[in-house]
Coordinates of C-alpha atoms and ligand atoms in Angstrom, one line a residue:
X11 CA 0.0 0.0 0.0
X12 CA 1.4 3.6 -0.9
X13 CA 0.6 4.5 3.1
X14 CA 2.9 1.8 4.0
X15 CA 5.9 2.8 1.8
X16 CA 5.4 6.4 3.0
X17 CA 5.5 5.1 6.1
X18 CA 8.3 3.3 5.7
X19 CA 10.3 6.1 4.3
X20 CA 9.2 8.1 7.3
X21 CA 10.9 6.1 9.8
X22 CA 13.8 6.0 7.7
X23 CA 13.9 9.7 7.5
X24 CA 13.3 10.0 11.4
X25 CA 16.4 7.6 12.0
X26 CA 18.6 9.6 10.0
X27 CA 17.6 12.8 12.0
X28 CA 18.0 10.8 14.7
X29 CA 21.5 9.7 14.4
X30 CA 22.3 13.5 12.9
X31 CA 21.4 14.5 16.7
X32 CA 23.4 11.9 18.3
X33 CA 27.0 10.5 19.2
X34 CA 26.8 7.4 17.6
X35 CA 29.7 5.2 19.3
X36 CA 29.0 1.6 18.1
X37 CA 32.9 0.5 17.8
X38 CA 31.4 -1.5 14.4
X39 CA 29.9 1.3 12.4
X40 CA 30.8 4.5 10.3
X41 CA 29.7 6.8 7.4
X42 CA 30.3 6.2 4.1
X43 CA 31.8 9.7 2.0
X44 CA 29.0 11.1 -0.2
X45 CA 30.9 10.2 -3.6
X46 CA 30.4 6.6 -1.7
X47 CA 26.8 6.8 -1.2
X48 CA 26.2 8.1 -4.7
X49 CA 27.8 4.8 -5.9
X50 CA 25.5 3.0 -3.5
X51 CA 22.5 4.5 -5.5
X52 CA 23.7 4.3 -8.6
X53 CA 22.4 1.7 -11.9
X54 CA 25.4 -0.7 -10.5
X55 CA 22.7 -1.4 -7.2
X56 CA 20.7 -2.8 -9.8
X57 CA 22.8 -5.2 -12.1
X58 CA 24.6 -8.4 -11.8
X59 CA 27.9 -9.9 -12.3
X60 CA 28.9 -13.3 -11.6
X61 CA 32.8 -14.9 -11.9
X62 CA 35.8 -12.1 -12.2
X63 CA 36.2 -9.2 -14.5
X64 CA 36.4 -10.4 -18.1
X65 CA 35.1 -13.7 -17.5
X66 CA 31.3 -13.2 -16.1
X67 CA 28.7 -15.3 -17.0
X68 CA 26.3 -11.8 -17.8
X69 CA 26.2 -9.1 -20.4
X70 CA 26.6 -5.3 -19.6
X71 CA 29.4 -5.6 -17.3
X72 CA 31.7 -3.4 -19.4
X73 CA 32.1 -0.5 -16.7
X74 CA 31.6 -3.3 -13.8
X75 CA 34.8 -4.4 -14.7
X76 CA 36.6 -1.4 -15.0
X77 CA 35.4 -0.7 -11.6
X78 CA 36.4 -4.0 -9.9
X79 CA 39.6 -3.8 -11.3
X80 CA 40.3 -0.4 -10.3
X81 CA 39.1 -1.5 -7.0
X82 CA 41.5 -4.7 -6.7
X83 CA 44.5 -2.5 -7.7
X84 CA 43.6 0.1 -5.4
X85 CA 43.5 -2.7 -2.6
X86 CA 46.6 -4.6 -3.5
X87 CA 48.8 -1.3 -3.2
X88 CA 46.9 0.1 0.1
X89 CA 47.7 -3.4 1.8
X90 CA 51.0 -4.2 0.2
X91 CA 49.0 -7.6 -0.7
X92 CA 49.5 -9.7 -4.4
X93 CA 45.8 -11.2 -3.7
X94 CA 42.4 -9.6 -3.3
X95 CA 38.5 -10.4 -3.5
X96 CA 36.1 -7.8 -3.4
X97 CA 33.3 -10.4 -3.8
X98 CA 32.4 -11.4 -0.2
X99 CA 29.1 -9.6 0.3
X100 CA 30.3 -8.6 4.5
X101 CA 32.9 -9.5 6.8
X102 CA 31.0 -13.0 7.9
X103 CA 30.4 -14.0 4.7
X104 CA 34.1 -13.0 3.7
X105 CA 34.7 -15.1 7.0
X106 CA 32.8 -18.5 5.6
X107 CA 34.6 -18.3 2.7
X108 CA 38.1 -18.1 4.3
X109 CA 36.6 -21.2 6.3
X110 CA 35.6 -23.3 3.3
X111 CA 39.0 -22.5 1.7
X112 CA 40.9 -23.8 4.6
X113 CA 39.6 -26.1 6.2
X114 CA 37.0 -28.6 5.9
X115 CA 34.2 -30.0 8.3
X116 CA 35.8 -31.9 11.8
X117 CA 39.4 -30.0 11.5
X118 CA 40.5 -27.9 14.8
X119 CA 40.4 -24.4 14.7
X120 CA 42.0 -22.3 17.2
X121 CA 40.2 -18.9 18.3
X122 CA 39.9 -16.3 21.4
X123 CA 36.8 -16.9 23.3
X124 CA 34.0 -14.5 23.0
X125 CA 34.5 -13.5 26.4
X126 CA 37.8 -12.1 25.3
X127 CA 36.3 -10.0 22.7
X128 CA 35.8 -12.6 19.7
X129 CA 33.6 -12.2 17.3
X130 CA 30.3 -14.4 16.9
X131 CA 31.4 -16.0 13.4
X132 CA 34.4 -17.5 15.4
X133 CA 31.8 -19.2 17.8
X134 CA 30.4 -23.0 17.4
X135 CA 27.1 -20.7 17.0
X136 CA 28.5 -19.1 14.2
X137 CA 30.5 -19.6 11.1
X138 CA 33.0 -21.6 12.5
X139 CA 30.4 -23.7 13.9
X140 CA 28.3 -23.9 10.7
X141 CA 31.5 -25.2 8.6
X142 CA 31.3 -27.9 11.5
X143 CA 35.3 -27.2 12.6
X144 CA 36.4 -28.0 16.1
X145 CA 37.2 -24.7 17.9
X146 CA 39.9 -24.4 20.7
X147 CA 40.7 -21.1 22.7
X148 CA 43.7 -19.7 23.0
X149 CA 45.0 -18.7 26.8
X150 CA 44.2 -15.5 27.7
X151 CA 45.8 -12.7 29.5
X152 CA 42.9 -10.9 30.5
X153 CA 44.5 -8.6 32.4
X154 CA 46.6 -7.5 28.9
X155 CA 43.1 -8.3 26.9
X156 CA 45.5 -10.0 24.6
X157 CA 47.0 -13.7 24.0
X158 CA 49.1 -15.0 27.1
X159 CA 52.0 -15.5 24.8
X160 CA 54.3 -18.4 26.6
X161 CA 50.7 -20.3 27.0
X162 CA 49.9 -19.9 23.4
X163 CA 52.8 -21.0 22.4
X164 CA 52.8 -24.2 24.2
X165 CA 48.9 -24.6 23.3
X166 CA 49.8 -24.0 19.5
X167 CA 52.4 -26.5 19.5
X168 CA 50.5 -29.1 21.3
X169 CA 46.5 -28.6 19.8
X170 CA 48.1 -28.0 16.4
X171 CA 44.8 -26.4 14.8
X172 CA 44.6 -26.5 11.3
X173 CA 43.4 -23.1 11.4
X174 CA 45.0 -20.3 13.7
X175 CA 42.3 -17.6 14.0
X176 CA 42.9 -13.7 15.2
X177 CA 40.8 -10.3 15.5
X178 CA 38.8 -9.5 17.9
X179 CA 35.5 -7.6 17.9
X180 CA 36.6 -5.6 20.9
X181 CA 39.8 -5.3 19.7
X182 CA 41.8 -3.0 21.7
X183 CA 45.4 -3.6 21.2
X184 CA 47.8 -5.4 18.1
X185 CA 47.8 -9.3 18.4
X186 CA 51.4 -10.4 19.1
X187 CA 51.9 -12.8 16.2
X188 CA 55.5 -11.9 15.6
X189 CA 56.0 -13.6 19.3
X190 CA 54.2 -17.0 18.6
X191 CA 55.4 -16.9 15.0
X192 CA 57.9 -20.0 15.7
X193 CA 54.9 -21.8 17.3
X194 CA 52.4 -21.4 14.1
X195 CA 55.0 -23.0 11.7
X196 CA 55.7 -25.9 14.1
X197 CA 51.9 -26.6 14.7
X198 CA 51.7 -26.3 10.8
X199 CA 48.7 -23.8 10.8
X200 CA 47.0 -21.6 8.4
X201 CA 47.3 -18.1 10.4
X202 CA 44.2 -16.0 9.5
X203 CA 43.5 -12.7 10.8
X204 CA 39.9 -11.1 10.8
X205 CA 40.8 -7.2 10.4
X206 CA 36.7 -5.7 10.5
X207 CA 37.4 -3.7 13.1
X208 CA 40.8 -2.8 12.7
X209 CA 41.1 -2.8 8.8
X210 CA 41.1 1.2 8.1
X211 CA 44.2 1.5 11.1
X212 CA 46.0 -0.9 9.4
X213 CA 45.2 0.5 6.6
X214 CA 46.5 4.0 8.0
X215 CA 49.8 2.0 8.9
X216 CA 48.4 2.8 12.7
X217 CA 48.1 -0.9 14.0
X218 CA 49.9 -3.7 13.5
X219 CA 50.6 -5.3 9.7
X220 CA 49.4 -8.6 10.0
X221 CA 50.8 -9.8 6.6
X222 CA 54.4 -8.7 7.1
X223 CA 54.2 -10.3 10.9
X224 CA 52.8 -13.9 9.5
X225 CA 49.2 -14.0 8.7
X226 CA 48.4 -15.5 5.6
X227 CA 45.2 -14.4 4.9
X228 CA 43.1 -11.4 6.0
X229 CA 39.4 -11.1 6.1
X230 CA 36.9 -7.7 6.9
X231 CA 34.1 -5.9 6.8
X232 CA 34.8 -2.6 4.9
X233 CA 32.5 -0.2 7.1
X234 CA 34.2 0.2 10.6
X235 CA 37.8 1.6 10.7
X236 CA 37.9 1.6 7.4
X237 CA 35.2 4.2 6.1
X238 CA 33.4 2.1 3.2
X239 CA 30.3 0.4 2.7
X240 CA 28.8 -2.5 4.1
X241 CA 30.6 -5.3 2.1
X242 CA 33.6 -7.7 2.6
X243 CA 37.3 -8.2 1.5
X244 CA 39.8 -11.1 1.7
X245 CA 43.2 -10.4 1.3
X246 CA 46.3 -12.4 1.2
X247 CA 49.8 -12.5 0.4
X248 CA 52.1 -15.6 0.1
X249 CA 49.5 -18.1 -0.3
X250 CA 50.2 -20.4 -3.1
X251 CA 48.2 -20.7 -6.4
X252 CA 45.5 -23.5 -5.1
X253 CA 44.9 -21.6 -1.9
X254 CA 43.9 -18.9 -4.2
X255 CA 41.7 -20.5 -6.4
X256 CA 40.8 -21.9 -3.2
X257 CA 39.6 -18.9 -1.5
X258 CA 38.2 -17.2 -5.3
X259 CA 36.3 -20.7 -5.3
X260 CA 34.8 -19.7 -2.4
X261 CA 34.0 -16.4 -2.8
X262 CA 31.8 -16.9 -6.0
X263 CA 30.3 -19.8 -6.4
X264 CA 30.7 -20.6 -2.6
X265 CA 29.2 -17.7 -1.0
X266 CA 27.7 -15.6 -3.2
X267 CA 26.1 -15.0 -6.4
X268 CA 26.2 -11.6 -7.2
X269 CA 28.8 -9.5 -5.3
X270 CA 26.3 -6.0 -4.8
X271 CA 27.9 -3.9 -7.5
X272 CA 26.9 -0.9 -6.3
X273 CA 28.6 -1.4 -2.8
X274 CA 32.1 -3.0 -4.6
X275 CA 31.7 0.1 -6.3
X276 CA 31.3 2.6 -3.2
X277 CA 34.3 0.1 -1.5
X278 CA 36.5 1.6 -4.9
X279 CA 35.8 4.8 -3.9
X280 CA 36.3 4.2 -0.5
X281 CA 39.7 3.1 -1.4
X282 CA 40.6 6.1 -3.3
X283 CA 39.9 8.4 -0.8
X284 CA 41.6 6.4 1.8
X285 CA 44.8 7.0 -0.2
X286 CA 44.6 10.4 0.2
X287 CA 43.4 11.2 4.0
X288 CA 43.3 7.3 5.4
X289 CA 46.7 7.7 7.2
X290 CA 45.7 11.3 8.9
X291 CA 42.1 9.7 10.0
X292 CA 43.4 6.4 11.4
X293 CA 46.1 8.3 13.7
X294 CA 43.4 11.0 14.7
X295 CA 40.8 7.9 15.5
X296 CA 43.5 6.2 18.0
X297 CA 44.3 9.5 19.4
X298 CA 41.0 10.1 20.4
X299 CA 40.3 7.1 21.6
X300 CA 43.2 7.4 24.0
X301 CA 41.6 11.0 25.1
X302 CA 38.5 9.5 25.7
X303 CA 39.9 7.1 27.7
X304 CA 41.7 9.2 30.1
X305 CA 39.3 12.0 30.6
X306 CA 36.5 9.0 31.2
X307 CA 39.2 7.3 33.9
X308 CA 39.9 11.3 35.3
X309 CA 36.4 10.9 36.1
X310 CA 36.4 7.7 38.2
X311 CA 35.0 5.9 35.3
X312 CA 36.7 2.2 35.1
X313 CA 37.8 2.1 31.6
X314 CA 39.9 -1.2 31.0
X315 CA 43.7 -1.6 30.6
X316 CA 44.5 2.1 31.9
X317 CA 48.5 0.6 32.6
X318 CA 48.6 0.3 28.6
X319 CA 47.1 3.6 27.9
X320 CA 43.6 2.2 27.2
X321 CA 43.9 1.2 23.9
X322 CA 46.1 1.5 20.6
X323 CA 42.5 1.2 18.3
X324 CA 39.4 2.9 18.2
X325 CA 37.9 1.0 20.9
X326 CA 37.3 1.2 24.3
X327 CA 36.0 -1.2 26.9
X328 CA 34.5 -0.1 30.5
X329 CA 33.3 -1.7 32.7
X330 CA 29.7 0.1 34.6
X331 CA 29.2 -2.7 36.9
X332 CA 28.9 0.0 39.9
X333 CA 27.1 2.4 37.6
X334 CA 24.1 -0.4 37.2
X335 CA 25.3 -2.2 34.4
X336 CA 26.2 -2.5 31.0
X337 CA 22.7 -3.3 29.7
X338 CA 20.9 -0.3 31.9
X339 CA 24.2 2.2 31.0
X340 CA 23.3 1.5 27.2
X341 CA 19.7 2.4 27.8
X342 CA 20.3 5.6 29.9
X343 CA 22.9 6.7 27.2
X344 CA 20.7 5.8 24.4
X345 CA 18.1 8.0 25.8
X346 CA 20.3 11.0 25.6
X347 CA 21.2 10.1 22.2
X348 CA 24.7 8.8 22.8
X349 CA 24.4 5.2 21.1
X350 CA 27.0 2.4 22.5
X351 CA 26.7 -0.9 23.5
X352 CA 26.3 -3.3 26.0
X353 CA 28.9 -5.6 26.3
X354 CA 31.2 -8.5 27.9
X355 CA 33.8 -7.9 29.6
X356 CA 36.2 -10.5 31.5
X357 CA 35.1 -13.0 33.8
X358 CA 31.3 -12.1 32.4
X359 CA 29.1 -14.9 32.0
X360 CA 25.7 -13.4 30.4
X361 CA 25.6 -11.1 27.0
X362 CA 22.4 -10.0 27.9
X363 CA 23.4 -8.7 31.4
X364 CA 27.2 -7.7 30.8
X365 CA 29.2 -5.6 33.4
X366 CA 30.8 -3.7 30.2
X367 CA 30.8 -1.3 27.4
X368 CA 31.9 -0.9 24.0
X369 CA 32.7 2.5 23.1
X370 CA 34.5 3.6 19.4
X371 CA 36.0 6.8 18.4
X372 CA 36.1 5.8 14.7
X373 CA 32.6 7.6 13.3
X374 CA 32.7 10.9 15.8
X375 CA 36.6 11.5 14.2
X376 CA 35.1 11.0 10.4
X377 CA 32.6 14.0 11.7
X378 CA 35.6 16.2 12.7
X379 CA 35.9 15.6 16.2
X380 CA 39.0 16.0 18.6
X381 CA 40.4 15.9 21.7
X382 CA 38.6 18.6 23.2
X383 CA 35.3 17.2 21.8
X384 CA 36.4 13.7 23.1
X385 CA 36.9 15.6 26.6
X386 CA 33.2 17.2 26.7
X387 CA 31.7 13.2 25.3
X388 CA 33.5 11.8 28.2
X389 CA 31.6 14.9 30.4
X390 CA 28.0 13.7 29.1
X391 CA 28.6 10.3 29.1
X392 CA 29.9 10.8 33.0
X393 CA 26.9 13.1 33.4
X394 CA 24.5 10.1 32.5
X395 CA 26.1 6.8 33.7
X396 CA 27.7 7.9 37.0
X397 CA 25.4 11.2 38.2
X398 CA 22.4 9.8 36.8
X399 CA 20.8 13.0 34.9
X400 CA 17.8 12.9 33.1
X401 CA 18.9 11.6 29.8
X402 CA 16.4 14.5 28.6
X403 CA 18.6 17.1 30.0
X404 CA 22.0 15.3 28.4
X405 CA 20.3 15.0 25.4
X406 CA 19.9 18.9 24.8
X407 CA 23.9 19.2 25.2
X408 CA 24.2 15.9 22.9
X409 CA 23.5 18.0 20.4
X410 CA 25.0 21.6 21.6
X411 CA 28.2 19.4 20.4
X412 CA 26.4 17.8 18.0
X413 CA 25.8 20.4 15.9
X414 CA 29.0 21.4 14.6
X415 CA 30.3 17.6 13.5
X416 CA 27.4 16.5 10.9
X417 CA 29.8 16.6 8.0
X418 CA 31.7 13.7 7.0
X419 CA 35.5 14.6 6.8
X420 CA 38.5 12.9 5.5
X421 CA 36.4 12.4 2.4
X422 CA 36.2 14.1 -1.2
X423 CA 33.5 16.8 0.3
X424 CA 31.8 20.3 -1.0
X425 CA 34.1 22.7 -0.7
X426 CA 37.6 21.1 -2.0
X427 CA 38.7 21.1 -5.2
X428 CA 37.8 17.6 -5.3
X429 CA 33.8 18.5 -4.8
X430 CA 34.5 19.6 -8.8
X431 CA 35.3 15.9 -9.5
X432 CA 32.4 15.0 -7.0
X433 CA 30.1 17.2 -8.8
X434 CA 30.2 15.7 -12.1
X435 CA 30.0 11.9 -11.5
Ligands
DSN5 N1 28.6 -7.1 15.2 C1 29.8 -6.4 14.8 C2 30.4 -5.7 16.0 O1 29.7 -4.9 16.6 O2 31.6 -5.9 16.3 C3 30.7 -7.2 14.0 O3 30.1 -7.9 13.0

């Protein structure tokens, strides 16, 4: 009915106002540039391609091509890697098909737990669990949030998984692979690194590089740390030809049919900007993540790992298990339009009813935001969780701060001489 689609568009539009008024925080999510989100709406949304550029099984994929090319090349030279696949659809479905290239049903994979910040498609719920592999957890230094290295290594050489899995959905410092790098050959292991939330600070040359410290293969999302749309990337470097055509195999026919054009396409764009303002965002993102975890700790506020400077990502994890608890702490914050989430911390045993919370500095930096502005969110969050004001109240300086950061930076934007170049596409 045309009331329902007018409907629909209405809550759409009220979400977008919404999220214009708030301080989103969700460590997982960012804005796409608006040369990005013209590609997203563009005639690519509404074709197909299937197999790799000059050899698809449909017509009209002349500019495709071009495109998907571009975007590979772009790819290969921002991560120094000799293979990419833009095909994966998102970072779980990037994920499967890294599982159904390396392993099969029944082998042992080794992975942190999700109580050490993993993410679900490492869990027998999830992907790993679906390509029915045998997961084992590495030992943990919670104290560190990290691997315990000497364990790991002796775990490594003894479980010898077929599959050595890192990344972390709350992923606040680099994985020491360099340090169990002896222990992976020995336990013969494929060593694959799940970069979604770290992908733009590598990206940046802010992080770790996994591929120059040991990993094999790399799988992402394209829409956290690294600005893009929602879609997936593998990439790898020194894997031999079968694990290639391995993990293309995978990608298309394996897990998808059509790769969403006009999202590979946004993802090419992505990439081209990134060349040009990627390194100065990723260093402004950690930097302000490390502001908003001291001015939160000033405060009394127990943010995790304050003896290693919080974090070297975008992420932060407290813990507002005196303040009444992650789930309530979300709520209250949501209310004054500062959107986080609830979350596990250490020794947690329920993700409904977590002690923690996730916290990312990654979409409030592609706004414009510094450390002064990370210093007055730290004040409002402080305001809500530990004094308990009327979200209402915080809500009307939510957007006092608000108001200035509602442009996307870092980006080809109106204004620049590259707005010209924006302008006519
Ligand atoms: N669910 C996402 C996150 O928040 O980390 C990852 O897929």
């Amino acid at each position: 009915m045309k009331e329902d689609a007018i409907w629909i568009k209405d809550q759409v539009k009220a979400h977008t106002k919404w999220f214009e008024e708030s301080l989103p925080m969700i460590a997982s999510e960012n804005l796409i540039s608006p040369l990005a989100k013209e590609m997203m709406i563009s005639d690519f949304h509404d074709r197909y391609a299937e197999g790799l550029p000059g050899k698809r099984y449909y017509q009209g994929n002349i500019y495709v091509d071009k495109v998907e090319l571009k975007c590979l090349e772009l790819a290969r030279k921002i991560f120094k890697a000799k293979f990419v696949d833009v095909r994966p659809t998102s970072g779980t479905v990037a994920n499967i098909a890294v599982l159904f290239a390396l392993a099969k049903p029944g082998d042992k994979i080794a992975t942190p737990e999700l109580a050490s910040g993993a993410h679900i498609s490492t869990a027998p719920f999830g992907a790993v669990g679906l390509r029915g592999l045998n997961p084992v957890h590495y030992p943990w230094d919670y104290k560190n949030w990290n691997l315990d290295v000497d364990a790991t290594r002796k775990f490594l050489v003894r479980e010898k998984p077929k599959v050595a899995q890192f990344g972390l959905s709350v992923f606040l410092f680099p994985t020491p692979i360099k340090e169990i790098q002896d222990a992976l050959q020995e336990a013969g292991s494929a060593v694959w690194y799940d970069a979604a939330h770290v992908l733009g600070l590598i990206a940046g040359g802010k992080f770790q590089d996994p591929l120059r410290e040991g990993v094999q293969i790399i799988s992402a999302s394209t829409h956290k740390t690294f600005p893009g749309p929602n879609h997936g990337i593998i990439i790898a470097d020194k894997v031999d030809d079968d694990v290639q055509a391995k993990l293309q195999k995978a990608a298309f026919p394996g897990v998808t049919s059509s790769h969403h054009l006009h999202a590979m396409a946004a993802l090419a764009v992505t990439m081209a900007e990134f060349e040009i303002y990627g390194k100065q965002y990723a260093g402004q993102v950690i930097k302000n993540a490390k502001a908003l975890g001291s001015a939160l700790y000033e405060m009394g506020i127990d943010v995790m790992c304050p003896h290693l400077g919080f974090t070297e990502s975008h992420t932060l994890a407290i813990s507002v298990a005196k303040h009444g608890g992650g789930a309530q702490c979300a709520l209250d914050l949501e209310k004054a339009n500062i959107i986080t989430n609830k979350n596990m911390l250490p020794g947690d045993t329920s993700s409904v009813k977590p002690s923690g919370l996730r916290l990312g500095t990654q979409e409030l930096t592609r706004l414009g935001m510094e450390k002064g502005e990370m210093e007055e969110v730290a004040r409002l969050i402080y305001r809500v969780i530990v004094k308990k004001e009327s979200p209402e109240t915080v809500k009307k300086d939510v957007w006092e701060l608000k108001k200035d950061f509602t442009k996307v930076q870092y980006c080809l934007n109106e204004g620049t001489e590259a707005y010209k170049f924006y302008d006519l596409v």
